[in-house]
Each structure stands twice: as structure tokens, then as C-alpha cells.
Coordinates of C-alpha atoms and ligand atoms in Angstrom, one line a residue:
X1 CA 10.6 7.6 -17.7
X2 CA 12.8 9.8 -15.2
X3 CA 13.0 9.0 -12.1
X4 CA 15.2 11.0 -10.3
X5 CA 13.0 13.4 -9.4
X6 CA 10.4 10.7 -7.6
X7 CA 11.5 12.3 -4.0
X8 CA 10.2 15.2 -5.3
X9 CA 6.9 14.4 -6.2
X10 CA 6.7 12.6 -3.0
X11 CA 6.9 15.3 -1.1
X12 CA 4.2 17.3 -3.0
X13 CA 2.1 15.2 -0.3
X14 CA 0.7 15.3 2.9
X15 CA 2.5 12.0 4.3
X16 CA 4.5 13.0 7.1
X17 CA 7.2 10.1 6.4
X18 CA 11.0 10.3 5.0
X19 CA 11.6 9.7 1.2
X20 CA 14.4 6.7 1.7
X21 CA 14.8 5.1 -1.8
X22 CA 11.9 3.4 -4.5
X23 CA 11.4 0.3 -6.2
X24 CA 9.7 -0.7 -9.7
X25 CA 6.2 -2.0 -9.4
X26 CA 6.2 -3.1 -13.2
X27 CA 3.4 -4.9 -13.7
X28 CA 1.1 -3.0 -15.4
X29 CA 0.7 -1.8 -19.2
X30 CA -0.5 1.9 -19.1
X31 CA 0.5 3.6 -15.8
X32 CA 3.9 3.9 -13.7
X33 CA 4.0 2.7 -10.3
X34 CA 6.8 3.1 -7.6
X35 CA 7.0 1.8 -3.8
X36 CA 8.5 4.4 -2.1
X37 CA 10.1 2.9 0.7
X38 CA 10.7 5.9 3.5
X39 CA 12.4 5.6 7.4
X40 CA 9.6 4.3 9.4
X41 CA 6.7 2.6 7.8
X42 CA 3.7 2.7 6.3
X43 CA 5.1 2.7 2.6
X44 CA 3.5 3.8 -0.1
X45 CA 2.3 3.4 -3.6
X46 CA 3.1 6.4 -6.1
X47 CA 1.5 6.2 -9.4
X48 CA 2.2 8.6 -12.5
X49 CA -1.2 8.0 -14.4
X50 CA -1.1 7.4 -18.1
X51 CA -3.2 10.4 -19.2
X52 CA -3.2 9.6 -23.1
X53 CA -5.2 6.2 -22.3
X54 CA -7.6 8.6 -19.4
X55 CA -8.3 11.9 -20.5
X56 CA -10.0 13.3 -16.9
X57 CA -7.8 12.1 -14.9
X58 CA -9.4 14.4 -11.9
X59 CA -12.6 11.8 -12.9
X60 CA -10.6 8.8 -12.2
X61 CA -9.2 9.3 -9.5
X62 CA -12.7 10.7 -7.9
X63 CA -14.2 7.5 -8.8
X64 CA -11.1 6.0 -7.0
X65 CA -11.5 8.0 -4.1
X66 CA -15.3 7.6 -3.6
X67 CA -15.6 3.6 -4.5
X68 CA -12.7 3.6 -1.4
X69 CA -14.3 5.9 0.9
X70 CA -18.2 3.9 0.3
X71 CA -15.8 0.4 0.8
X72 CA -14.4 1.3 3.9
X73 CA -17.6 2.5 5.3
X74 CA -18.9 -0.9 5.3
X75 CA -15.6 -2.6 5.9
X76 CA -15.2 -1.4 9.9
X77 CA -15.5 -4.9 11.7
X78 CA -13.2 -6.8 8.6
X79 CA -10.1 -7.3 8.2
X80 CA -10.3 -7.1 4.8
X81 CA -8.3 -3.3 3.1
X82 CA -9.1 -0.7 1.1
X83 CA -7.3 1.6 -0.8
X84 CA -6.2 4.7 0.5
X85 CA -5.4 8.0 -0.6
X86 CA -2.9 10.5 0.3
X87 CA -3.8 13.9 -0.2
X88 CA -1.4 16.4 -2.4
X89 CA -0.2 19.6 -0.5
X90 CA -3.2 21.8 -1.8
X91 CA -5.0 19.1 -0.3
X92 CA -6.4 17.2 -4.5
X93 CA -6.4 14.5 -4.5
X94 CA -3.9 13.5 -6.9
X95 CA 0.1 16.4 -7.7
X96 CA 0.3 17.7 -11.6
X97 CA 3.8 18.3 -12.4
X98 CA 5.7 21.1 -14.2
X99 CA 5.8 18.7 -17.0
X100 CA 1.6 18.1 -17.3
X101 CA 2.3 14.4 -15.4
X102 CA -0.3 13.7 -13.1
X103 CA 1.0 11.9 -10.0
X104 CA -1.6 10.4 -7.1
X105 CA -0.5 8.7 -3.8
X106 CA -2.1 5.7 -1.7
X107 CA -0.2 3.8 1.3
X108 CA 1.3 0.6 1.0
X109 CA -0.6 -2.0 1.9
X110 CA 2.1 -4.3 3.6
X111 CA 2.5 -8.1 4.8
X112 CA 0.0 -8.5 0.9
X113 CA 1.3 -10.8 -1.5
X114 CA 0.2 -10.7 -5.3
X115 CA 0.1 -12.9 -7.7
X116 CA 0.4 -13.0 -11.7
X117 CA -0.6 -16.7 -12.5
X118 CA -2.5 -19.0 -10.3
X119 CA -0.8 -22.3 -9.2
X120 CA -2.7 -22.9 -6.0
X121 CA -6.8 -24.3 -5.9
X122 CA -7.4 -21.8 -2.5
X123 CA -6.1 -18.4 -4.1
X124 CA -8.5 -18.9 -7.2
X125 CA -11.3 -19.1 -4.2
X126 CA -10.3 -16.3 -2.0
X127 CA -10.2 -14.6 -5.5
X128 CA -13.7 -15.0 -6.4
X129 CA -14.6 -14.2 -3.1
X130 CA -12.6 -10.7 -2.9
X131 CA -13.8 -9.8 -6.6
X132 CA -17.4 -10.6 -5.6
X133 CA -16.9 -9.0 -2.5
X134 CA -16.2 -5.9 -4.2
X135 CA -19.2 -5.9 -6.0
X136 CA -21.2 -6.8 -3.7
X137 CA -19.8 -4.0 -1.2
X138 CA -20.6 -1.8 -4.7
X139 CA -23.9 -2.1 -5.8
X140 CA -26.4 0.1 -3.5
X141 CA -23.3 3.0 -5.0
X142 CA -25.1 5.3 -7.2
X143 CA -23.2 4.6 -11.0
X144 CA -24.6 8.2 -11.8
X145 CA -21.7 9.4 -10.2
X146 CA -19.1 8.1 -11.4
X147 CA -16.9 9.4 -14.8
X148 CA -17.2 6.9 -17.5
X149 CA -13.2 7.5 -17.9
X150 CA -12.8 5.7 -20.8
X151 CA -16.1 5.7 -22.8
X152 CA -17.0 2.6 -24.2
X153 CA -14.2 0.7 -22.7
X154 CA -15.6 -2.9 -23.3
X155 CA -18.2 -2.2 -25.9
X156 CA -17.6 -5.2 -27.7
X157 CA -18.8 -3.0 -31.1
X158 CA -16.4 -0.6 -30.7
X159 CA -13.5 -2.4 -29.9
X160 CA -14.4 -4.8 -32.7
X161 CA -14.9 -1.8 -35.2
X162 CA -11.1 -0.4 -34.1
X163 CA -9.9 -3.6 -34.9
X164 CA -11.3 -3.5 -38.0
X165 CA -10.1 0.4 -38.6
X166 CA -7.1 -1.2 -37.6
X167 CA -7.2 -3.6 -40.6
X168 CA -7.5 -1.0 -43.1
X169 CA -4.4 1.7 -42.0
X170 CA -1.9 -1.5 -40.6
X171 CA 1.4 -2.7 -42.5
X172 CA 1.5 -5.6 -44.9
X173 CA 4.1 -7.3 -43.1
X174 CA 2.2 -7.1 -39.4
X175 CA -1.1 -8.4 -41.5
X176 CA 0.8 -11.2 -42.4
X177 CA 2.0 -11.7 -39.7
X178 CA -1.1 -11.6 -38.1
X179 CA -3.6 -13.5 -40.3
X180 CA -4.3 -16.3 -38.5
X181 CA -5.0 -14.2 -35.8
X182 CA -7.0 -11.7 -37.4
X183 CA -9.8 -15.2 -38.8
X184 CA -9.6 -16.4 -35.4
X185 CA -11.1 -13.1 -34.4
X186 CA -13.3 -12.9 -37.2
X187 CA -15.2 -15.6 -37.1
X188 CA -16.3 -16.0 -32.9
X189 CA -17.6 -12.3 -34.2
X190 CA -20.8 -12.9 -33.5
X191 CA -21.3 -14.9 -30.3
X192 CA -18.9 -12.3 -28.5
X193 CA -21.4 -9.6 -29.0
X194 CA -24.4 -11.7 -27.4
X195 CA -23.6 -10.1 -24.2
X196 CA -23.3 -6.8 -25.8
X197 CA -26.8 -7.0 -27.0
X198 CA -28.4 -8.2 -23.3
X199 CA -26.9 -5.0 -21.8
X200 CA -28.2 -2.3 -24.7
X201 CA -31.3 -4.5 -24.6
X202 CA -31.3 -3.5 -20.7
X203 CA -32.0 -7.6 -19.8
X204 CA -28.7 -7.3 -18.1
X205 CA -28.2 -3.9 -15.9
X206 CA -25.4 -2.1 -14.9
X207 CA -23.5 -1.7 -12.0
X208 CA -20.4 -0.6 -10.4
X209 CA -17.8 -2.7 -11.9
X210 CA -13.7 -2.7 -11.8
X211 CA -13.5 -3.4 -15.0
X212 CA -10.0 -5.0 -14.5
X213 CA -10.2 -8.3 -12.5
X214 CA -7.1 -9.9 -13.6
X215 CA -5.4 -11.8 -10.7
X216 CA -2.7 -9.7 -10.4
X217 CA -5.2 -6.3 -9.3
X218 CA -5.6 -9.0 -5.9
X219 CA -3.9 -8.5 -2.8
X220 CA -3.6 -11.4 -0.5
X221 CA -2.3 -12.1 3.3
X222 CA 0.6 -14.3 3.0
X223 CA -1.5 -17.4 4.5
X224 CA -3.4 -17.3 1.3
X225 CA -6.9 -15.1 2.1
X226 CA -7.8 -12.3 0.1
X227 CA -6.7 -9.2 1.6
X228 CA -7.9 -5.9 -0.9
X229 CA -8.6 -5.2 -4.4
X230 CA -6.3 -2.8 -6.2
X231 CA -5.9 -0.7 -9.4
X232 CA -9.6 1.0 -9.3
X233 CA -8.7 3.2 -12.1
X234 CA -10.9 1.6 -14.5
X235 CA -14.5 1.3 -11.9
X236 CA -17.3 2.6 -14.3
X237 CA -21.3 1.1 -14.7
X238 CA -20.5 -2.2 -16.1
X239 CA -21.7 -5.7 -16.6
X240 CA -21.2 -8.3 -13.7
X241 CA -19.4 -10.6 -16.4
X242 CA -17.2 -7.9 -16.6
X243 CA -15.5 -8.4 -13.8
X244 CA -16.3 -12.4 -13.6
X245 CA -15.0 -12.6 -17.0
X246 CA -11.2 -10.9 -16.7
X247 CA -10.5 -12.8 -13.4
X248 CA -11.2 -15.8 -15.2
X249 CA -8.7 -15.0 -18.3
X250 CA -6.3 -14.9 -15.3
X251 CA -6.5 -17.1 -13.1
X252 CA -7.4 -20.0 -15.3
X253 CA -5.0 -19.7 -17.8
X254 CA -2.1 -22.0 -16.6
X255 CA 0.1 -19.4 -18.0
X256 CA 1.3 -15.7 -18.3
X257 CA -1.1 -13.6 -20.4
X258 CA 1.9 -12.9 -22.6
X259 CA 3.8 -16.3 -22.4
X260 CA 4.3 -17.4 -26.2
X261 CA 4.6 -20.9 -25.6
X262 CA 1.2 -21.9 -26.5
X263 CA 1.3 -25.6 -25.7
X264 CA 1.9 -24.2 -22.0
X265 CA -1.7 -22.2 -22.2
X266 CA -4.6 -24.5 -21.1
X267 CA -7.6 -23.1 -19.3
X268 CA -8.0 -24.6 -15.8
X269 CA -11.5 -26.2 -15.2
X270 CA -11.2 -26.7 -11.5
X271 CA -9.7 -23.6 -10.4
X272 CA -12.7 -22.0 -13.0
X273 CA -15.4 -24.2 -11.0
X274 CA -13.1 -22.6 -7.4
X275 CA -13.0 -19.0 -8.4
X276 CA -16.9 -19.4 -9.4
X277 CA -17.7 -21.3 -5.9
X278 CA -16.4 -18.1 -4.0
X279 CA -17.5 -15.8 -6.4
X280 CA -21.5 -16.3 -6.4
X281 CA -21.4 -17.1 -2.6
X282 CA -20.3 -13.6 -1.8
X283 CA -23.2 -12.1 -5.2
X284 CA -25.4 -14.6 -6.0
X285 CA -28.1 -13.3 -4.4
X286 CA -28.3 -9.7 -6.0
X287 CA -27.6 -11.7 -9.2
X288 CA -30.4 -12.6 -11.7
X289 CA -30.9 -16.3 -13.1
X290 CA -29.9 -14.7 -16.7
X291 CA -26.6 -13.0 -15.1
X292 CA -25.8 -16.1 -14.0
X293 CA -26.6 -18.2 -17.2
X294 CA -24.2 -15.9 -18.7
X295 CA -21.3 -15.9 -16.7
X296 CA -19.0 -18.3 -19.1
X297 CA -20.0 -16.8 -21.9
X298 CA -18.6 -13.7 -19.6
X299 CA -15.5 -15.7 -19.2
X300 CA -15.1 -16.4 -22.9
X301 CA -16.4 -12.8 -24.3
X302 CA -13.6 -11.2 -21.7
X303 CA -10.9 -13.4 -23.1
X304 CA -11.7 -12.6 -26.7
X305 CA -11.6 -8.8 -26.4
X306 CA -8.2 -8.9 -24.6
X307 CA -7.3 -10.5 -27.9
X308 CA -9.0 -8.2 -30.2
X309 CA -7.3 -5.7 -27.9
X310 CA -4.5 -6.5 -28.1
X311 CA -4.6 -7.6 -32.3
X312 CA -5.3 -4.0 -33.0
X313 CA -3.0 -2.2 -31.3
X314 CA -0.7 -4.8 -32.8
X315 CA -1.8 -3.5 -35.6
X316 CA -1.6 0.0 -34.7
X317 CA 2.3 -0.4 -34.0
X318 CA 1.5 -0.7 -30.6
X319 CA 0.7 2.4 -29.8
X320 CA -0.9 2.0 -26.2
X321 CA 0.1 -1.6 -24.3
X322 CA 3.5 -0.8 -23.0
X323 CA 5.3 -3.9 -25.2
X324 CA 9.4 -5.6 -24.4
X325 CA 9.7 -7.0 -28.1
X326 CA 8.5 -6.5 -31.2
X327 CA 5.5 -9.0 -31.5
X328 CA 4.7 -8.2 -28.1
X329 CA 0.8 -7.0 -28.4
X330 CA 1.1 -10.4 -31.1
X331 CA 2.3 -12.9 -28.7
X332 CA -0.9 -11.4 -25.8
X333 CA -3.3 -12.5 -28.7
X334 CA -2.7 -15.6 -30.1
X335 CA -2.2 -16.6 -25.7
X336 CA -5.6 -15.2 -25.1
X337 CA -7.2 -17.3 -28.6
X338 CA -5.7 -19.7 -27.3
X339 CA -7.1 -19.9 -24.1
X340 CA -9.7 -19.4 -25.0
X341 CA -9.8 -22.1 -27.3
X342 CA -8.7 -24.2 -24.2
X343 CA -11.7 -23.0 -22.4
X344 CA -14.4 -23.6 -25.4
X345 CA -14.0 -27.6 -25.0
X346 CA -14.9 -27.3 -21.3
X347 CA -17.7 -24.9 -21.9
X348 CA -20.4 -27.0 -22.4
X349 CA -19.7 -28.6 -19.2
X350 CA -19.4 -25.6 -17.3
X351 CA -22.9 -24.2 -18.2
X352 CA -23.7 -27.8 -16.6
X353 CA -21.9 -26.6 -13.3
X354 CA -23.8 -23.6 -13.1
X355 CA -27.0 -24.0 -14.1
Ligands
GN1_401 C1 -4.1 -2.9 -19.2 O1 -2.2 -1.5 -17.2 P1 -2.7 -3.0 -16.6 O2 -2.0 -3.9 -16.0 O3 -3.5 -2.5 -15.1 C2 -5.7 -2.7 -19.4 C3 -6.4 -3.7 -19.0 C4 -6.3 -5.1 -20.0 C5 -5.0 -5.4 -18.5 C6 -4.0 -6.6 -20.1 C7 -6.4 0.9 -18.9 O4 -4.2 -3.1 -17.6 O5 -8.1 -3.2 -19.3 O6 -7.1 -5.4 -19.1 O7 -3.9 -4.3 -19.9 N1 -5.4 -1.1 -18.7 C8 -6.1 0.1 -19.6 O8 -3.7 -6.8 -18.5 O9 -6.4 -0.5 -21.1
MG402 MG1 -5.6 -1.5 -14.3

């Protein structure tokens, strides 16, 4: 990505500030994100939205702005923050450049910290509170107002069928390298459809979900308090298990999601308990017994769906996720399956805890 025109792009927005320099924020796998450093505070976050992944950019931005406004109206007394978007010079929430790229601009939230992995139980607890609160604050938002920015995003049958198509078209060498991983994914198929079935039967209801609650999408204050949920690109109707599970898969992994040394990938049960405690403190009153009962399966299912998606992308020659080396997606898939293995040993104990 050429970045020399960032100043020009930045100046397409109504920001009243002077561009000084930029720094790439590179933790996402899909969009390109830059911190824009200006002569005076506040700084900004400029994002190029990947429109081959997100086909309806206007719908995506509308979702983000509407959800932020909804949360903002409820946070009046709180020290918590919410994403705040800057309008473009023609009064839109995004800017489309001459090359056809879409950009959005947000205020940078100062004095905030993010974590790729968690080493501190307080972060696990505070992360639970933050994501629980996000779901609670958006629980009265009318889901029919939201665009489904990526249709069937966490739909297991759909993801599984994409995997099966990839198996048909994959190169022999990749199929061979991924044999064990393919077998592991195949064995878990049935159990991993349980939540999908409960959703389809209506036993578990739809609500607003964030759908990308990895811990790096939570901002914390420097003294470890939850501050703001970020990256609301994938806010859509979903079930509570998506957000619970996606957070657990990152918080309770003792290593990063792409750690290649699987001996370092272990499930941290203490962090699971701390996260669940924080999460339920915020949201338990609006959950049914059935929803609570299936939270541990939500954790397993969300870890699995990531393994499935990384593996599918590997078999498709890496057309979706950004990669840094040839087998990156396969490593990610193996990592997630190792986490499931480590988690499965503890799941009975976990179920006792929660029920
Ligand atoms: C992608 O780009 P990023 O990091 O926000 C992906 C998520 C995955 C995540 C795995 C739109 O999110 O679903 O959980 O990678 N987002 C999309 O780290 O596919
Ligand atoms: Mg994301």
C-alpha cells in the first residue's frame, strides 16, 4: 500500500488539525489502519476499508456510526469512551478516493493501551466487563437497522461448505501439508454445529453482536481498566456466544493466535473464570439459562470457526487474510486447534463452574 498520500486523504475530512506524520497500526488482518499524528492533540485513526471483503462500505459505516451514537447516548456519566467518527468534507461518514478506496477517520483515544495476548488476570476480568457492557448497552438496539456487512459471517454451515469447496480445489502440496489439520477439523464437525442449530431453531435469540471481540479490539486505561471497544466493522445481528467465545479464544491463549510453537499454546483456565465473571456481571440479567449453559461451547465453537476459516484460506492460497510468510494461515489454524485441545481437557470442569 502506498502511503505517501495519507496527508491528502486526511485532509478530505473536517478535522481542524494539521497533519504531521503517520504510523501504521498493523494488528488487523483485513483493513489498513494508520495513526495520524497532528501538530496538536487529539490525534486521529485513518482507516482504509478493504472493500473486496466488505462489499457494502456505506452500510458498514452506517452500522458503526449508529452503534457508537447509541452507546454514547447511554455513557453520559461514565468515564468509558466510544468511537467517534469525523465527517468528510462533503458531509459523509467516509471518503472515497479517486482509486476507488474507501476511508474513514476516527479520533484517537489517548492514554489507551491494547494487548495482543493477556498476561494479567485483571485484564481478563476487565475485558469481560467491557465486552459484556458493550452487549448490554446495545441490547435494546433494533437489529433490523443493521446491515449484514458480511452475510453468514459466523454461520457454521456456510463456513464448513466453504472449507469443503476449498478441499476440492486446493493444490496437492497444501492438502498434503494440512492433512492432520483437515482431519481434526472434520472430526469436530457435528459438535461445532450445535449452536448454529440452536440459533436456527430460535432457541437462542439474535441480538446485536460485535463479532470480532479479540482482546486487541479492547482499549484499556494505563491502570488496566476497560476503556472502549473498537473495530466495530463487523457489528451485526448474532448470538451472545460469538462475542463471548471470540474473546475467550484470544484472552485464554497463552500465546498469540499465530504462534508456531504449539507447546506455547495453552488454555488459561484462571483467565477464563475471570473473563466470565466480568462478562456475566454486566450481562447475566439479560441472558437465558440456555444461553448461559452454552457459553463454554461458544468458546470452543468460535475457536473452531477461526481454525476452519484460516485453514480454508490456506487451501485457497491465502486470498483473504493478510499473511507474512507462506504457511502463516496453516500455522494459525493449527494454533487454534491446539487451543481447542487444551481447552477440551478442561471443559467439564468449566461447565461445572458455570452451571
Ligand atoms: C479478522 O482484521 P481483523 O484482525 O480485525 C477477521 C476476524 C477474525 C480475525 C482473526 C472481517 O479481523 O473475523 O477473527 O481477523 N475479520 C474479518 O484475528 O474477517
Ligand atoms: Mg475486525
